GROMACS .gro file of N, CA, C and O in nm:
model
  304
    1MET      N    1   6.562  -6.465   5.976
    1MET     CA    2   6.596  -6.381   6.030
    1MET      C    3   6.554  -6.270   5.984
    1MET      O    4   6.471  -6.240   5.925
    2SER      N    5   6.513  -6.103   6.051
    2SER     CA    6   6.513  -6.003   6.012
    2SER      C    7   6.598  -5.900   5.963
    2SER      O    8   6.731  -5.927   5.990
    3PHE      N    9   6.514  -5.806   5.870
    3PHE     CA   10   6.585  -5.719   5.776
    3PHE      C   11   6.641  -5.629   5.961
    3PHE      O   12   6.760  -5.525   5.931
    4ALA      N   13   6.591  -5.598   5.993
    4ALA     CA   14   6.619  -5.500   6.130
    4ALA      C   15   6.693  -5.542   6.260
    4ALA      O   16   6.747  -5.500   6.422
    5ASP      N   17   6.768  -5.641   6.183
    5ASP     CA   18   6.830  -5.757   6.310
    5ASP      C   19   6.957  -5.674   6.295
    5ASP      O   20   7.063  -5.625   6.150
    6ARG      N   21   7.008  -5.626   6.418
    6ARG     CA   22   7.112  -5.543   6.426
    6ARG      C   23   7.268  -5.617   6.354
    6ARG      O   24   7.365  -5.484   6.268
    7GLY      N   25   7.304  -5.745   6.371
    7GLY     CA   26   7.387  -5.780   6.314
    7GLY      C   27   7.430  -5.757   6.165
    7GLY      O   28   7.518  -5.737   6.083
    8PHE      N   29   7.290  -5.759   6.127
    8PHE     CA   30   7.309  -5.768   5.965
    8PHE      C   31   7.302  -5.614   5.957
    8PHE      O   32   7.365  -5.565   5.823
    9LEU      N   33   7.248  -5.523   5.994
    9LEU     CA   34   7.272  -5.405   5.970
    9LEU      C   35   7.372  -5.329   6.008
    9LEU      O   36   7.438  -5.278   5.829
   10ALA      N   37   7.423  -5.423   6.072
   10ALA     CA   38   7.626  -5.392   6.057
   10ALA      C   39   7.694  -5.397   5.931
   10ALA      O   40   7.823  -5.345   5.860
   11ARG      N   41   7.628  -5.492   5.951
   11ARG     CA   42   7.699  -5.606   5.824
   11ARG      C   43   7.772  -5.549   5.663
   11ARG      O   44   7.782  -5.461   5.636
   12VAL      N   45   7.552  -5.474   5.671
   12VAL     CA   46   7.608  -5.378   5.516
   12VAL      C   47   7.669  -5.275   5.542
   12VAL      O   48   7.637  -5.181   5.410
   13ARG      N   49   7.597  -5.208   5.674
   13ARG     CA   50   7.650  -5.122   5.694
   13ARG      C   51   7.738  -5.079   5.635
   13ARG      O   52   7.838  -4.942   5.644
   14GLY      N   53   7.867  -5.128   5.755
   14GLY     CA   54   8.010  -5.180   5.688
   14GLY      C   55   8.037  -5.166   5.584
   14GLY      O   56   8.206  -5.181   5.563
   15SER      N   57   8.008  -5.289   5.534
   15SER     CA   58   8.056  -5.289   5.402
   15SER      C   59   7.946  -5.164   5.272
   15SER      O   60   8.059  -5.192   5.146
   16THR      N   61   7.922  -5.115   5.325
   16THR     CA   62   7.897  -4.995   5.241
   16THR      C   63   8.085  -4.866   5.206
   16THR      O   64   7.988  -4.823   5.059
   17THR      N   65   8.083  -4.859   5.286
   17THR     CA   66   8.249  -4.873   5.258
   17THR      C   67   8.351  -4.856   5.278
   17THR      O   68   8.392  -4.928   5.340
   18VAL      N   69   8.446  -4.814   5.171
   18VAL     CA   70   8.585  -4.942   5.149
   18VAL      C   71   8.611  -4.778   5.128
   18VAL      O   72   8.657  -4.751   5.072
   19VAL      N   73   8.776  -4.793   5.184
   19VAL     CA   74   8.847  -4.671   5.214
   19VAL      C   75   8.964  -4.599   5.068
   19VAL      O   76   8.943  -4.709   5.023
   20GLY      N   77   8.925  -4.546   4.992
   20GLY     CA   78   9.015  -4.452   5.019
   20GLY      C   79   8.881  -4.466   4.800
   20GLY      O   80   8.889  -4.498   4.694
   21HIS      N   81   8.790  -4.528   4.841
   21HIS     CA   82   8.640  -4.543   4.733
   21HIS      C   83   8.514  -4.491   4.766
   21HIS      O   84   8.470  -4.505   4.898
   22LYS      N   85   8.408  -4.418   4.706
   22LYS     CA   86   8.303  -4.396   4.741
   22LYS      C   87   8.189  -4.491   4.694
   22LYS      O   88   8.221  -4.626   4.727
   23GLN      N   89   8.131  -4.464   4.802
   23GLN     CA   90   7.994  -4.543   4.819
   23GLN      C   91   7.942  -4.624   4.738
   23GLN      O   92   7.890  -4.472   4.635
   24ASN      N   93   7.896  -4.771   4.723
   24ASN     CA   94   7.790  -4.826   4.645
   24ASN      C   95   7.673  -4.660   4.612
   24ASN      O   96   7.640  -4.710   4.751
   25SER      N   97   7.590  -4.617   4.519
   25SER     CA   98   7.478  -4.578   4.526
   25SER      C   99   7.365  -4.662   4.570
   25SER      O  100   7.280  -4.617   4.665
   26TRP      N  101   7.347  -4.780   4.519
   26TRP     CA  102   7.263  -4.952   4.583
   26TRP      C  103   7.262  -4.971   4.704
   26TRP      O  104   7.217  -5.003   4.705
   27LEU      N  105   7.414  -4.957   4.750
   27LEU     CA  106   7.406  -4.963   4.824
   27LEU      C  107   7.381  -4.875   5.007
   27LEU      O  108   7.287  -4.892   5.150
   28THR      N  109   7.417  -4.805   4.934
   28THR     CA  110   7.420  -4.653   4.991
   28THR      C  111   7.225  -4.611   5.033
   28THR      O  112   7.137  -4.574   5.139
   29MET      N  113   7.091  -4.673   4.947
   29MET     CA  114   6.980  -4.655   4.916
   29MET      C  115   6.972  -4.775   5.091
   29MET      O  116   6.871  -4.740   5.071
   30ILE      N  117   7.022  -4.896   5.003
   30ILE     CA  118   6.921  -4.972   5.084
   30ILE      C  119   6.980  -4.936   5.247
   30ILE      O  120   6.910  -4.999   5.330
   31ASP      N  121   7.069  -4.916   5.256
   31ASP     CA  122   7.121  -4.881   5.361
   31ASP      C  123   7.026  -4.752   5.486
   31ASP      O  124   7.032  -4.807   5.581
   32ARG      N  125   6.986  -4.729   5.392
   32ARG     CA  126   6.853  -4.578   5.364
   32ARG      C  127   6.754  -4.634   5.443
   32ARG      O  128   6.681  -4.647   5.555
   33TRP      N  129   6.700  -4.727   5.363
   33TRP     CA  130   6.594  -4.804   5.306
   33TRP      C  131   6.584  -4.864   5.473
   33TRP      O  132   6.524  -4.931   5.546
   34LEU      N  133   6.706  -4.940   5.500
   34LEU     CA  134   6.699  -5.071   5.611
   34LEU      C  135   6.712  -4.936   5.764
   34LEU      O  136   6.622  -4.966   5.888
   35ALA      N  137   6.772  -4.841   5.768
   35ALA     CA  138   6.725  -4.785   5.863
   35ALA      C  139   6.625  -4.707   5.877
   35ALA      O  140   6.590  -4.703   6.021
   36GLY      N  141   6.570  -4.651   5.790
   36GLY     CA  142   6.393  -4.619   5.771
   36GLY      C  143   6.318  -4.712   5.883
   36GLY      O  144   6.271  -4.714   5.913
   37SER      N  145   6.313  -4.833   5.792
   37SER     CA  146   6.264  -4.906   5.849
   37SER      C  147   6.238  -4.971   5.960
   37SER      O  148   6.185  -5.003   6.057
   38GLU      N  149   6.383  -4.964   6.043
   38GLU     CA  150   6.447  -5.028   6.115
   38GLU      C  151   6.360  -4.925   6.247
   38GLU      O  152   6.315  -4.924   6.358
   39ARG      N  153   6.414  -4.749   6.195
   39ARG     CA  154   6.257  -4.639   6.276
   39ARG      C  155   6.140  -4.683   6.266
   39ARG      O  156   6.096  -4.649   6.388
   40ALA      N  157   6.089  -4.760   6.153
   40ALA     CA  158   5.922  -4.708   6.175
   40ALA      C  159   5.925  -4.862   6.320
   40ALA      O  160   5.801  -4.831   6.354
   41HIS      N  161   6.008  -4.949   6.247
   41HIS     CA  162   6.010  -5.103   6.395
   41HIS      C  163   5.963  -5.021   6.595
   41HIS      O  164   5.876  -5.056   6.637
   42GLN      N  165   6.059  -4.938   6.570
   42GLN     CA  166   6.105  -4.882   6.716
   42GLN      C  167   6.054  -4.782   6.718
   42GLN      O  168   5.954  -4.790   6.872
   43ARG      N  169   5.981  -4.722   6.655
   43ARG     CA  170   5.813  -4.585   6.664
   43ARG      C  171   5.717  -4.685   6.735
   43ARG      O  172   5.630  -4.691   6.769
   44ALA      N  173   5.668  -4.800   6.640
   44ALA     CA  174   5.560  -4.926   6.688
   44ALA      C  175   5.600  -4.948   6.783
   44ALA      O  176   5.515  -5.020   6.853
   45ASP      N  177   5.712  -4.971   6.816
   45ASP     CA  178   5.737  -5.049   6.986
   45ASP      C  179   5.694  -4.938   7.007
   45ASP      O  180   5.651  -4.983   7.136
   46LEU      N  181   5.681  -4.852   7.020
   46LEU     CA  182   5.733  -4.707   7.148
   46LEU      C  183   5.595  -4.644   7.141
   46LEU      O  184   5.514  -4.670   7.338
   47ARG      N  185   5.536  -4.689   7.055
   47ARG     CA  186   5.401  -4.650   7.028
   47ARG      C  187   5.293  -4.754   7.148
   47ARG      O  188   5.151  -4.733   7.194
   48ALA      N  189   5.313  -4.911   7.138
   48ALA     CA  190   5.227  -4.988   7.198
   48ALA      C  191   5.301  -4.983   7.379
   48ALA      O  192   5.209  -5.070   7.412
   49ILE      N  193   5.447  -4.951   7.362
   49ILE     CA  194   5.504  -4.986   7.514
   49ILE      C  195   5.367  -4.751   7.567
   49ILE      O  196   5.405  -4.799   7.690
   50ALA      N  197   5.368  -4.722   7.555
   50ALA     CA  198   5.283  -4.561   7.528
   50ALA      C  199   5.158  -4.552   7.644
   50ALA      O  200   5.204  -4.511   7.738
   51ASP      N  201   5.106  -4.685   7.677
   51ASP     CA  202   5.049  -4.689   7.780
   51ASP      C  203   5.097  -4.753   7.900
   51ASP      O  204   5.002  -4.795   8.019
   52ASP      N  205   5.197  -4.836   7.900
   52ASP     CA  206   5.266  -4.898   7.988
   52ASP      C  207   5.337  -4.773   8.109
   52ASP      O  208   5.473  -4.736   8.070
   53PRO      N  209   5.297  -4.722   8.255
   53PRO     CA  210   5.350  -4.605   8.290
   53PRO      C  211   5.521  -4.706   8.323
   53PRO      O  212   5.596  -4.657   8.371
   54HIS      N  213   5.524  -4.805   8.376
   54HIS     CA  214   5.688  -4.938   8.423
   54HIS      C  215   5.780  -4.833   8.297
   54HIS      O  216   5.860  -4.850   8.369
   55LEU      N  217   5.727  -4.953   8.218
   55LEU     CA  218   5.859  -4.952   8.080
   55LEU      C  219   5.865  -4.794   8.051
   55LEU      O  220   5.996  -4.728   8.031
   56LEU      N  221   5.781  -4.697   8.059
   56LEU     CA  222   5.784  -4.537   7.979
   56LEU      C  223   5.886  -4.476   8.074
   56LEU      O  224   5.963  -4.391   8.037
   57ALA      N  225   5.905  -4.526   8.260
   57ALA     CA  226   5.947  -4.501   8.356
   57ALA      C  227   6.136  -4.499   8.336
   57ALA      O  228   6.225  -4.422   8.378
   58ASP      N  229   6.133  -4.631   8.315
   58ASP     CA  230   6.200  -4.742   8.206
   58ASP      C  231   6.308  -4.620   8.119
   58ASP      O  232   6.446  -4.606   8.184
   59LEU      N  233   6.195  -4.605   8.065
   59LEU     CA  234   6.303  -4.496   7.989
   59LEU      C  235   6.315  -4.365   7.978
   59LEU      O  236   6.392  -4.277   7.878
   60GLY      N  237   6.296  -4.336   8.100
   60GLY     CA  238   6.250  -4.147   8.116
   60GLY      C  239   6.151  -4.092   8.023
   60GLY      O  240   6.245  -3.962   8.037
   61LEU      N  241   6.082  -4.153   8.014
   61LEU     CA  242   5.946  -4.080   7.879
   61LEU      C  243   5.830  -4.036   7.919
   61LEU      O  244   5.819  -4.109   8.086
   62THR      N  245   5.774  -3.980   7.904
   62THR     CA  246   5.692  -3.937   8.007
   62THR      C  247   5.549  -4.016   7.815
   62THR      O  248   5.620  -4.003   7.734
   63ARG      N  249   5.426  -4.043   7.814
   63ARG     CA  250   5.319  -4.087   7.747
   63ARG      C  251   5.315  -4.034   7.661
   63ARG      O  252   5.320  -4.071   7.522
   64GLU      N  253   5.313  -3.839   7.648
   64GLU     CA  254   5.313  -3.715   7.593
   64GLU      C  255   5.475  -3.762   7.510
   64GLU      O  256   5.464  -3.733   7.309
   65GLN      N  257   5.558  -3.761   7.528
   65GLN     CA  258   5.689  -3.803   7.495
   65GLN      C  259   5.690  -3.855   7.378
   65GLN      O  260   5.780  -3.894   7.259
   66ALA      N  261   5.695  -4.002   7.440
   66ALA     CA  262   5.701  -4.115   7.347
   66ALA      C  263   5.589  -4.127   7.241
   66ALA      O  264   5.614  -4.154   7.135
   67LEU      N  265   5.487  -4.018   7.254
   67LEU     CA  266   5.390  -4.060   7.139
   67LEU      C  267   5.451  -3.931   7.005
   67LEU      O  268   5.445  -3.994   6.938
   68GLU      N  269   5.472  -3.863   7.144
   68GLU     CA  270   5.578  -3.729   6.990
   68GLU      C  271   5.627  -3.829   6.946
   68GLU      O  272   5.656  -3.791   6.847
   69GLN      N  273   5.729  -3.903   6.983
   69GLN     CA  274   5.788  -4.017   6.902
   69GLN      C  275   5.783  -4.085   6.856
   69GLN      O  276   5.821  -4.103   6.674
   70ALA      N  277   5.689  -4.135   6.885
   70ALA     CA  278   5.646  -4.283   6.768
   70ALA      C  279   5.544  -4.252   6.659
   70ALA      O  280   5.522  -4.257   6.574
   71ASN      N  281   5.493  -4.076   6.667
   71ASN     CA  282   5.433  -4.024   6.552
   71ASN      C  283   5.500  -3.981   6.433
   71ASN      O  284   5.452  -3.951   6.353
   72LYS      N  285   5.652  -3.955   6.446
   72LYS     CA  286   5.724  -3.897   6.357
   72LYS      C  287   5.762  -4.013   6.223
   72LYS      O  288   5.694  -4.123   6.229
   73PRO      N  289   5.759  -3.889   6.152
   73PRO     CA  290   5.814  -3.989   6.019
   73PRO      C  291   5.873  -4.124   5.984
   73PRO      O  292   5.985  -4.002   6.079
   74PHE      N  293   5.860  -4.221   5.902
   74PHE     CA  294   6.051  -4.264   5.918
   74PHE      C  295   6.142  -4.166   5.851
   74PHE      O  296   6.250  -4.277   5.965
   75TRP      N  297   6.102  -4.111   5.815
   75TRP     CA  298   6.214  -4.101   5.729
   75TRP      C  299   6.318  -3.966   5.800
   75TRP      O  300   6.462  -3.887   5.749
   76ARG      N  301   6.221  -3.889   5.986
   76ARG     CA  302   6.336  -3.817   5.992
   76ARG      C  303   6.387  -3.920   6.107
   76ARG      O  304   6.324  -4.052   6.221
   0.00000   0.00000   0.00000
């Protein structure tokens, strides 16, 4: 199982907030780490397809737009 698995992320994110209670700081930290990890993987995938015009056309992006997004730091 991958930590970037959307089902896993949904379970962790869903468990960080309980109605009427504050978020647990360690769960919030894990949630942020997982979100950053997911963004890093998505940006690496975007960088990998930056030279494929057919896939970029499916996404509605130019090569320059794809690389601009792929080169952003994971925390943004």
